[in-house]
Each structure stands twice: as C-alpha cells, then as structure tokens.
PDB file of C-alpha atoms in Angstrom:
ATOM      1  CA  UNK S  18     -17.486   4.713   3.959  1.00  0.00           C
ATOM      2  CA  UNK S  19     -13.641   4.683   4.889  1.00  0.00           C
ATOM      3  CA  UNK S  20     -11.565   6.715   3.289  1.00  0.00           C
ATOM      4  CA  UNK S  21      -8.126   8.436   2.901  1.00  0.00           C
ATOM      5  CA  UNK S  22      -7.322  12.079   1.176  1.00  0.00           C
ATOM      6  CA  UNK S  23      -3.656  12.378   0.797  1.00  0.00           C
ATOM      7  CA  UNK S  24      -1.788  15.954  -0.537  1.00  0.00           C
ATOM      8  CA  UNK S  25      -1.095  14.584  -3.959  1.00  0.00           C
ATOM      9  CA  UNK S  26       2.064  16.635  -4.668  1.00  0.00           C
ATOM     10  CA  UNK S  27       4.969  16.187  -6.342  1.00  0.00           C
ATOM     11  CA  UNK S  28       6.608  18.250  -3.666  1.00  0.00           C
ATOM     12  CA  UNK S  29      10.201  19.322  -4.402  1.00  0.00           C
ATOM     13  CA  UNK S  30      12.325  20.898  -1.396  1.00  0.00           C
ATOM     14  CA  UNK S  31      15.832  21.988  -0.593  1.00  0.00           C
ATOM     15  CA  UNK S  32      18.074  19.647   1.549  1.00  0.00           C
ATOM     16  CA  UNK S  33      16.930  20.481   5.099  1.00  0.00           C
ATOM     17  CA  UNK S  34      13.871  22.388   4.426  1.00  0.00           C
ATOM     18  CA  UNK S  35      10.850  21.448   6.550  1.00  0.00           C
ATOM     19  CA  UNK S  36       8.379  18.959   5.306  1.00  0.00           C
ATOM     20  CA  UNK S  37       4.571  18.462   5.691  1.00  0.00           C
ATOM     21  CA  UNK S  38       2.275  16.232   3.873  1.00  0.00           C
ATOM     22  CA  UNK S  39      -1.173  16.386   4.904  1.00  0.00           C
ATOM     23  CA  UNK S  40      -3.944  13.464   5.358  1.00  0.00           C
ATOM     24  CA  UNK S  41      -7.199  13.471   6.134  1.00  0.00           C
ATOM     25  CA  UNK S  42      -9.839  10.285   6.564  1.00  0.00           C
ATOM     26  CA  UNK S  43     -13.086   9.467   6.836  1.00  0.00           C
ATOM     27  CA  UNK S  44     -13.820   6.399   9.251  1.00  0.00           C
ATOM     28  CA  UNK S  45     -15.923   4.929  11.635  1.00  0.00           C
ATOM     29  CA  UNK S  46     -14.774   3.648  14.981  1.00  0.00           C
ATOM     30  CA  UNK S  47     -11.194   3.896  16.319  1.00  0.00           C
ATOM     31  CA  UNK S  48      -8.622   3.302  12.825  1.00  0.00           C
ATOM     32  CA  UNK S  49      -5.095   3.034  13.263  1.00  0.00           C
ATOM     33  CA  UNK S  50      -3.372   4.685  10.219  1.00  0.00           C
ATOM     34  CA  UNK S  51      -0.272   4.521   8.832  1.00  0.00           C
ATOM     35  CA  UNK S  52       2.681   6.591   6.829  1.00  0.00           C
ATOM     36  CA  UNK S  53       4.147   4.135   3.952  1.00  0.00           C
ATOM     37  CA  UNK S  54       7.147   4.865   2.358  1.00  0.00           C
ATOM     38  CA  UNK S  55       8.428   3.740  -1.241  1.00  0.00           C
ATOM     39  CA  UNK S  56      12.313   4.432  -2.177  1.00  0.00           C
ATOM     40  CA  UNK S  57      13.181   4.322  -5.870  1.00  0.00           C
ATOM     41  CA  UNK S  58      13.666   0.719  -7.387  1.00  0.00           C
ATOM     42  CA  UNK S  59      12.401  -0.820  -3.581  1.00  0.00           C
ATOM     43  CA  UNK S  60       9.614  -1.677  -2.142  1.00  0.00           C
ATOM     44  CA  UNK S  61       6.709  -0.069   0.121  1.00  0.00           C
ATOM     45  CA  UNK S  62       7.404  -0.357   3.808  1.00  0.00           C
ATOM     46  CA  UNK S  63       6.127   1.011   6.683  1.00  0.00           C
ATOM     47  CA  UNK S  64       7.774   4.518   8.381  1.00  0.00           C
ATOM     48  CA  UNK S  65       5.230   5.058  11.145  1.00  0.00           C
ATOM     49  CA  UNK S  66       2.362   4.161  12.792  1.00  0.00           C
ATOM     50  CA  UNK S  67      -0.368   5.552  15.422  1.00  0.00           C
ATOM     51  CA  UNK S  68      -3.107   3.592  17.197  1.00  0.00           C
ATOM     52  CA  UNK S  69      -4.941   5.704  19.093  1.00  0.00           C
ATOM     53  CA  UNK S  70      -5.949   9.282  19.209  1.00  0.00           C
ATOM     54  CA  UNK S  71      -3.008  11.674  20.283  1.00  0.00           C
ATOM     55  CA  UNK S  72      -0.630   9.254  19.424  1.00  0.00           C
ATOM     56  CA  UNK S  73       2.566  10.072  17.719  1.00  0.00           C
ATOM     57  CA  UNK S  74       4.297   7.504  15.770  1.00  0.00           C
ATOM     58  CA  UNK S  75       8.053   8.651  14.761  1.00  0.00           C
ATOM     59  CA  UNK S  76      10.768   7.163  12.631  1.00  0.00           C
ATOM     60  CA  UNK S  77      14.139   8.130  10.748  1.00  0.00           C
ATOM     61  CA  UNK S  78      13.437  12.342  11.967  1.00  0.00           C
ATOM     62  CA  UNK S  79       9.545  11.847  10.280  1.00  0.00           C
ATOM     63  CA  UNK S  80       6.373  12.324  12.803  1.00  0.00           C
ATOM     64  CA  UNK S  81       2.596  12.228  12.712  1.00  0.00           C
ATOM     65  CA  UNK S  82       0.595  12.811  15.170  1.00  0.00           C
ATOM     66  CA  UNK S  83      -3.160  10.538  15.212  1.00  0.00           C
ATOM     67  CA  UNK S  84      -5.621  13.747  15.810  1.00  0.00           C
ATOM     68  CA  UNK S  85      -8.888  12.656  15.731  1.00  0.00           C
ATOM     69  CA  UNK S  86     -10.678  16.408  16.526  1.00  0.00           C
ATOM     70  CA  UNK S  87      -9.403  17.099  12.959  1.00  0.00           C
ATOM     71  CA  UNK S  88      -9.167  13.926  11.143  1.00  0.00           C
ATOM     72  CA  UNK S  89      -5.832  13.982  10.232  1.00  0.00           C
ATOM     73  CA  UNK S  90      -2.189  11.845  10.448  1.00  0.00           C
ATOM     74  CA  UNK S  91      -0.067  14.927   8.985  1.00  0.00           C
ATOM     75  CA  UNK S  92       3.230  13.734   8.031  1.00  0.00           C
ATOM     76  CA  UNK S  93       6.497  16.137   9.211  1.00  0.00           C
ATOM     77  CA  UNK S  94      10.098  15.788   8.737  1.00  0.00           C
ATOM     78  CA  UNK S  95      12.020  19.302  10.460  1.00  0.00           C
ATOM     79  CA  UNK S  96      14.921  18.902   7.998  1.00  0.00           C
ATOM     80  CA  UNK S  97      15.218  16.880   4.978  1.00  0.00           C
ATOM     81  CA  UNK S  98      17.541  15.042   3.396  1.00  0.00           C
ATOM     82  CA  UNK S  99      18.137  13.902  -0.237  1.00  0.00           C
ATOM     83  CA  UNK S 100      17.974  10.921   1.025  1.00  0.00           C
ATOM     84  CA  UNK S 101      14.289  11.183   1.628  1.00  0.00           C
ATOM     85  CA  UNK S 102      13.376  11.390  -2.333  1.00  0.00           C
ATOM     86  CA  UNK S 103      10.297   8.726  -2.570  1.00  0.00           C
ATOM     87  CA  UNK S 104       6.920   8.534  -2.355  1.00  0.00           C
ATOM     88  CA  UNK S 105       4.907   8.555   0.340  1.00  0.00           C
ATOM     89  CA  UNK S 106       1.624   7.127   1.259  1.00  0.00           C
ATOM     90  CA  UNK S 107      -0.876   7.260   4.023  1.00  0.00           C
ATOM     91  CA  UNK S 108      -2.805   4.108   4.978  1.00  0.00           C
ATOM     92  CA  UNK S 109      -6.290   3.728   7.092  1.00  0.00           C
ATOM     93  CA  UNK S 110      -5.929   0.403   8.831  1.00  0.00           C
ATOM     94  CA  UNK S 111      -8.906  -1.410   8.394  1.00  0.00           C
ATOM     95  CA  UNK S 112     -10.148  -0.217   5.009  1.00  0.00           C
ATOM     96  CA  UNK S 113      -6.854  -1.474   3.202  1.00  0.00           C
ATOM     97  CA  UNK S 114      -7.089   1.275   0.621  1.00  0.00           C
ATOM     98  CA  UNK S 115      -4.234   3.925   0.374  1.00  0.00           C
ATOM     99  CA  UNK S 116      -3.470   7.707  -0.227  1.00  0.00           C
ATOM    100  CA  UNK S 117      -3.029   8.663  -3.671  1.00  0.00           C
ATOM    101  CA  UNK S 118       1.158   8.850  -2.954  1.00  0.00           C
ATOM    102  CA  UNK S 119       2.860  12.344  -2.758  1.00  0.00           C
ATOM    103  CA  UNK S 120       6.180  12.012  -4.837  1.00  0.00           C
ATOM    104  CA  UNK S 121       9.014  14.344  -2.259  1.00  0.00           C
ATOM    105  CA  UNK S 122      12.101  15.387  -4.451  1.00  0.00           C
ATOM    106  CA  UNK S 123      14.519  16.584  -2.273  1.00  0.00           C
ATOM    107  CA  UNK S 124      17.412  18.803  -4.112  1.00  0.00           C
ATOM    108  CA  UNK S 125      20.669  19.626  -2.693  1.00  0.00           C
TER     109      UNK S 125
ATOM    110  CA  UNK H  25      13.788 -13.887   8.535  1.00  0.00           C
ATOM    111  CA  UNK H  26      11.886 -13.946   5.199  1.00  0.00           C
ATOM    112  CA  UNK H  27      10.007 -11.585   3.840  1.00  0.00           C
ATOM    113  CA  UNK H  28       6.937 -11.926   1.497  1.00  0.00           C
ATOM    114  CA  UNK H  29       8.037 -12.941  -1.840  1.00  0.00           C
ATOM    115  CA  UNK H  30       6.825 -12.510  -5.483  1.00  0.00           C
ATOM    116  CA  UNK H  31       7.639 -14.053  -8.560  1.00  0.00           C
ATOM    117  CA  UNK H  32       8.181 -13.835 -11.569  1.00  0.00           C
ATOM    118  CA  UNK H  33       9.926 -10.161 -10.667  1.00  0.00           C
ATOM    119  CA  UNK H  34       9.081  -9.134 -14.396  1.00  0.00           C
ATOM    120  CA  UNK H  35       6.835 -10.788 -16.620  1.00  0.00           C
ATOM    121  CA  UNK H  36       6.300  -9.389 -20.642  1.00  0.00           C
ATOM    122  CA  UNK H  37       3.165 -10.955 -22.208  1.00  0.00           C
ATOM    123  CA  UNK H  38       1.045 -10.681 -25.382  1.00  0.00           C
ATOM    124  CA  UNK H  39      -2.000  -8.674 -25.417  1.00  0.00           C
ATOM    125  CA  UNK H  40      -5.100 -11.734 -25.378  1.00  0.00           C
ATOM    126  CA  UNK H  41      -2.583 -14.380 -23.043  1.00  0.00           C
ATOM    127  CA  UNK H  42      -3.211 -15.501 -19.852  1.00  0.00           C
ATOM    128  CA  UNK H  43      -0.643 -14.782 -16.125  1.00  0.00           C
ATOM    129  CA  UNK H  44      -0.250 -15.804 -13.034  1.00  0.00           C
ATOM    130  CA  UNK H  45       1.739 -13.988 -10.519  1.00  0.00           C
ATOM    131  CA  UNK H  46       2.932 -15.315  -7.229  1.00  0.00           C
ATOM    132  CA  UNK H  47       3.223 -14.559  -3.757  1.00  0.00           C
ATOM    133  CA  UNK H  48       4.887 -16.149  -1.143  1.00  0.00           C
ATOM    134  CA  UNK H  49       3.605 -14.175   2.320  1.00  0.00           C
ATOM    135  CA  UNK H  50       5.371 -14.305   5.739  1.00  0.00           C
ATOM    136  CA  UNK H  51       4.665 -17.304   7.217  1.00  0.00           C
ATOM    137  CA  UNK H  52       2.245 -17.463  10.228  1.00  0.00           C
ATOM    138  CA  UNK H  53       0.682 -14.051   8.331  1.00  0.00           C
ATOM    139  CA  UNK H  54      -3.334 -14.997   8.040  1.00  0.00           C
ATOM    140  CA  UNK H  55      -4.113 -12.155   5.611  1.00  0.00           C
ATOM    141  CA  UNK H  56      -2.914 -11.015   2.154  1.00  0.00           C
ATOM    142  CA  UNK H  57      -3.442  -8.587  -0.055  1.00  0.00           C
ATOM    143  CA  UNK H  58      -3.186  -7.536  -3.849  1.00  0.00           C
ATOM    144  CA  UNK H  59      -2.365  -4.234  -5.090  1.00  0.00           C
ATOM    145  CA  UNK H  60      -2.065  -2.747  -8.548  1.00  0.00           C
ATOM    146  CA  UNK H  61       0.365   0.102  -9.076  1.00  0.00           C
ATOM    147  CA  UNK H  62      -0.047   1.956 -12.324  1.00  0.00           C
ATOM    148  CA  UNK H  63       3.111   3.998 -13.778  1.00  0.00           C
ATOM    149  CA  UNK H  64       3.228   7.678 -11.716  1.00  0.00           C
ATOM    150  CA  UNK H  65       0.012   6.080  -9.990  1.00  0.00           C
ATOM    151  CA  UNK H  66      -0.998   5.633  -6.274  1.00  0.00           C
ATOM    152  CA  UNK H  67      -2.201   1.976  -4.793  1.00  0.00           C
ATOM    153  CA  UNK H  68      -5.078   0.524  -6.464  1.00  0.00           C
ATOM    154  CA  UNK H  69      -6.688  -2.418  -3.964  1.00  0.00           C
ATOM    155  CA  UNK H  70      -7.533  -5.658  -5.458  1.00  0.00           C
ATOM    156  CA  UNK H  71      -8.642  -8.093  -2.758  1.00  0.00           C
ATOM    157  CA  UNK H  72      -7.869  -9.394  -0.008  1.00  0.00           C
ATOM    158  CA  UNK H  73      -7.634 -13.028   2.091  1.00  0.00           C
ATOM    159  CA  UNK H  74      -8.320 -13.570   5.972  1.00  0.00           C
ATOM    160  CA  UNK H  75      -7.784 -17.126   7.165  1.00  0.00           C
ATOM    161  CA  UNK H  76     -10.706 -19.250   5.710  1.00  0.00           C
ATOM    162  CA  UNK H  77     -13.719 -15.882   5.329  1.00  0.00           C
ATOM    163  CA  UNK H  78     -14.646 -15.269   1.772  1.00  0.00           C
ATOM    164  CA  UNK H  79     -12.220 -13.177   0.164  1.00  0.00           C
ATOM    165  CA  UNK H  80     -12.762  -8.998   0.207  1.00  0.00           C
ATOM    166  CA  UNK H  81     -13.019  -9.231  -3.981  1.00  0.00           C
ATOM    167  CA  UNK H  82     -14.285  -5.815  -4.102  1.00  0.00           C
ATOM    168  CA  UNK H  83     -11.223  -3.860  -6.039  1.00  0.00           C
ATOM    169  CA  UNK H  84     -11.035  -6.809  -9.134  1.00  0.00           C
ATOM    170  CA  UNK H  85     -11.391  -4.308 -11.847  1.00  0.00           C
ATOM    171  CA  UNK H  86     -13.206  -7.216 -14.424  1.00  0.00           C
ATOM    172  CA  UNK H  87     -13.972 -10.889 -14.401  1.00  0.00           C
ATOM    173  CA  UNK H  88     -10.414 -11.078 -16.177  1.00  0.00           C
ATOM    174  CA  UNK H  89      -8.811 -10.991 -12.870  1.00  0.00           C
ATOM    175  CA  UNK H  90      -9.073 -13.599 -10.408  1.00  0.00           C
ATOM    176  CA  UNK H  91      -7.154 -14.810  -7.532  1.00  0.00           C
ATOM    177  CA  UNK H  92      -6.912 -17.904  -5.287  1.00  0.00           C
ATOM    178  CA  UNK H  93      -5.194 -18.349  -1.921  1.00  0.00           C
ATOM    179  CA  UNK H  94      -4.015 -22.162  -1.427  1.00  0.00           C
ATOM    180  CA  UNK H  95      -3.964 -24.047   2.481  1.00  0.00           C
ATOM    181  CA  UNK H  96      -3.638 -20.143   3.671  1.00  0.00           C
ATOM    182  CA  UNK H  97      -0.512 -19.645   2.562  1.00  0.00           C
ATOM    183  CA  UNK H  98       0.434 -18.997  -1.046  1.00  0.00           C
ATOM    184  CA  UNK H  99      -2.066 -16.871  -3.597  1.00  0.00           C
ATOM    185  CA  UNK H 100      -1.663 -16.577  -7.426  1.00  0.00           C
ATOM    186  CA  UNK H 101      -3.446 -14.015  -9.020  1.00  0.00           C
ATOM    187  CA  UNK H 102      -4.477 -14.866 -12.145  1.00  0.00           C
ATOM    188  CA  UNK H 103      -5.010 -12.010 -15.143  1.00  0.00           C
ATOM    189  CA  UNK H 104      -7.290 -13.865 -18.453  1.00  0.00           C
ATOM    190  CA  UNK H 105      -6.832 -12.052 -21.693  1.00  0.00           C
ATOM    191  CA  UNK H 106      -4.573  -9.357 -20.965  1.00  0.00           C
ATOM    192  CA  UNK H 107      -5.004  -5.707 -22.052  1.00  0.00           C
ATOM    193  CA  UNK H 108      -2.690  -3.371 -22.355  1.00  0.00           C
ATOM    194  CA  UNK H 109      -3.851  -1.275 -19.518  1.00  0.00           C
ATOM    195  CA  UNK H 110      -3.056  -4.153 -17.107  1.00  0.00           C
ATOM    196  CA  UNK H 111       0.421  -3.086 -17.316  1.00  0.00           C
ATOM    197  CA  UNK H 112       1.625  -2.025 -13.779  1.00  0.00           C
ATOM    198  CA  UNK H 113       3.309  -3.192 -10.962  1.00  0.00           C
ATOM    199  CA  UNK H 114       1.333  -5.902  -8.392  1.00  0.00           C
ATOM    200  CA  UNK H 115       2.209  -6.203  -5.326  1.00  0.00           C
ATOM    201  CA  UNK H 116       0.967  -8.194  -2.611  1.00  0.00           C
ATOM    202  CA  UNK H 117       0.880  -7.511   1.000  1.00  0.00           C
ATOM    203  CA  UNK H 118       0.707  -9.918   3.999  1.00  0.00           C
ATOM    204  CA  UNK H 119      -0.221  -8.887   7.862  1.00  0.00           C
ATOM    205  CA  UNK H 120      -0.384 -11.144  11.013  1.00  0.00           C
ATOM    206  CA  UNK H 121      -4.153 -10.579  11.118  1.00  0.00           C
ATOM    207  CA  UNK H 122      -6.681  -9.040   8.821  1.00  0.00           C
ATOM    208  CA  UNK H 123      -9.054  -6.038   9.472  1.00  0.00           C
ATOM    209  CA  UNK H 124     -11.767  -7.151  12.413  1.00  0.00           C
ATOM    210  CA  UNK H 125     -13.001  -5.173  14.487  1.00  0.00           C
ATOM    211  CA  UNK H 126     -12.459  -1.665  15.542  1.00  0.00           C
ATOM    212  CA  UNK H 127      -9.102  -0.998  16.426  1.00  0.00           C
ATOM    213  CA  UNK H 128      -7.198  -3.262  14.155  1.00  0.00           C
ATOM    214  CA  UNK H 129      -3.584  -2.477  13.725  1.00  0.00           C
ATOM    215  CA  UNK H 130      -2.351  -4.480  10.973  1.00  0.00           C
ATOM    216  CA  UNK H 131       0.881  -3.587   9.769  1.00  0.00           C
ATOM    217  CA  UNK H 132       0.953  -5.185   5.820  1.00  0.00           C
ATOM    218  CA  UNK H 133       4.554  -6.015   4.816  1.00  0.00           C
ATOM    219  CA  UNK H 134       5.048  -5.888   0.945  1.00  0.00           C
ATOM    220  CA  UNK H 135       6.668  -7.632  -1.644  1.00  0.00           C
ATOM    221  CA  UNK H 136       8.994  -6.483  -4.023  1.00  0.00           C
ATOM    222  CA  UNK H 137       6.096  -6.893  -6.985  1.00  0.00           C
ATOM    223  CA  UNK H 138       5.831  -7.819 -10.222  1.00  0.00           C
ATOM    224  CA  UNK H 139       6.125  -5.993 -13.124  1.00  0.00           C
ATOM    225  CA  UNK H 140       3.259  -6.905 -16.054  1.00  0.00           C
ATOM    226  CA  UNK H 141       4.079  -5.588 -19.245  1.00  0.00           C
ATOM    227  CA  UNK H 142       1.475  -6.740 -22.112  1.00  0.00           C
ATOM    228  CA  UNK H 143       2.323  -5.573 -25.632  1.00  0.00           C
TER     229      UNK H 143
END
C-alpha cells in the first residue's frame, strides 16, 4: 500500500545552518507529494508541492525535489532561520496519510 | 476569502459524555478530511468525504467515533463516550477535489482545530 517514512527528528540547528529532512514513500502510479508546515499556536499549511517526477517545488528559501529513481521528496533549506522553528510534515497525495512530523528548533 | 473553519476552538468534557466538533470547509471544496493530532504526535487520519461516494472510514479508531457530512458542505464529527485518550487536537482538512485517479494533486487546506480535553 501507500505510504510515507518521514526523518522523525527533533532536529535542533544554529541560525543559518543547512537543513535536510528526508522522505521516502511507497506508492503506486504517479503521487504528487507534499511538504506541510505547522508554526507554534497555528495551523498546518502547505510550503511546497511537486507533481511530477523531477519536479522541484520551492517556497520561503525551502526546496524538494520529486525523485522518483529514489523515492524520495527530501526537504532543504541552505540557511535557516529562527523563524523556521515548527514542525514539518510530508504528505503523499492520494493516500491522505502523513509523515510522522520532524519538530526543527532553530537556535540563535 | 474564507478559510475552513472549526468550532468549538476548545472543548473540555467528562470522561463517558458525548461531542461534536464542527467544520466549516471552503466553499466549492468537494472533499474533507478529519485528522487527530495527539500531544508531541504526528497526523493520525480519520476519514474522509468526496462529493456523494461513501465516505473513506478507514482511520475511525472505534465505533465511538462517527462522522457525517451534511448537503456536501458542513461535517460534524461526533465522539460517544469519551476516553481520556481521545484528548488531542482534530483538525479537518478540505481540498477542491478528492483523491481519483493517478495523478491527483489535491492541496488540503486546514483548519485551525479543536482542542478535546476529557477529564
């Protein structure tokens, strides 16, 4: 079945220290899949996006790139900011279930 | 414009009482979704409406929970005899068009959630 492995963290960095959290899936067919993003006290919403193989969906300095040779929607950020503290999720589109979350702390 | 809505924001019940929680999706959105967040825990799917198909019913953790989905627009999801360990945050999730096919791409936009405390 579908499904979405997610580094679990918590990751803590230094202010503008390079990011990656990795995520793999399992699917059938052609997924989209998704980075979700949850702020302290807000809501999830979405920070990027890829359709299609060797896509790259990008947003607020973060990237991921769709690579379906490898299964995998790695999210990277080259320098981040405090600002970036939340919790982070990656999403497979049409199997509605989510990444564990990896909690980024960001110290300055 | 709006976003999806929930309601009550917090809601603190007795252990053995009934709730419903509320949401209030974007309008024109065919699909919705329940979540269940768990303190220092990921997303925990519940089910999920598309237009008039049988609801996806699949993540409902007991026969406690249940949820309904009235003329395709709002859905209550109701929790019988609370436990304690139905404390958690529920969120609900609404998308222009559910997951058909091969190559959906349905961004869900969330609601703020409710918070379920049961003592």
């Amino acid at each position: 079945g579908n499904s979405v492995t997610q580094m679990e963290g918590p990751v803590t960095l230094s202010e503008e220290a390079f990011l990656t959290i990795n995520c793999t899936y399992t699917a059938t067919g052609y997924p989209s899949l998704f980075w979700y993003v949850q702020y302290p006290g807000e809501g999830l919403q979405l920070l990027l996006k890829a359709t299609k193989a060797d896509d790259k969906g990008s947003n607020k300095g973060f990237e991921a790139t769709y690579r379906k040779e490898t299964t995998s929607f790695h999210l990277e950020k080259g320098s981040v900011q405090v600002s970036d503290s939340a919790v982070y999720f990656c999403a497979l589109s049409y199997d509605m279930r989510f990444g564990a979350g990896t909690r980024l702390t960001v110290k300055p | 414009g709006a976003g999806v809505s929930q309601s009550p924001s917090n809601k603190v019940t007795e252990k053995g009482k009934d709730v419903e929680l509320r949401c209030d999706p974007i309008s024109g959105h065919t699909a919705l979704y329940w979540y269940r967040q768990s303190l220092g825990q990921g997303l925990e799917f519940l089910i999920y409406f598309q237009g008039n198909s049988a609801p996806d019913k699949s993540g409902l953790p007991s026969d406690r929970f249940s949820a309904e989905r009235t003329g395709g627009s709002v859905s209550t999801l109701t929790i019988q005899r609370t436990q304690q360990e139905d404390s958690a945050v529920y969120l609900c999730a609404s998308s222009i068009e559910g997951t058909s096919g091969w190559s959906s791409y349905n961004e869900q936009f969330f609601g703020p959630g409710t918070r379920l405390t049961v003592l």
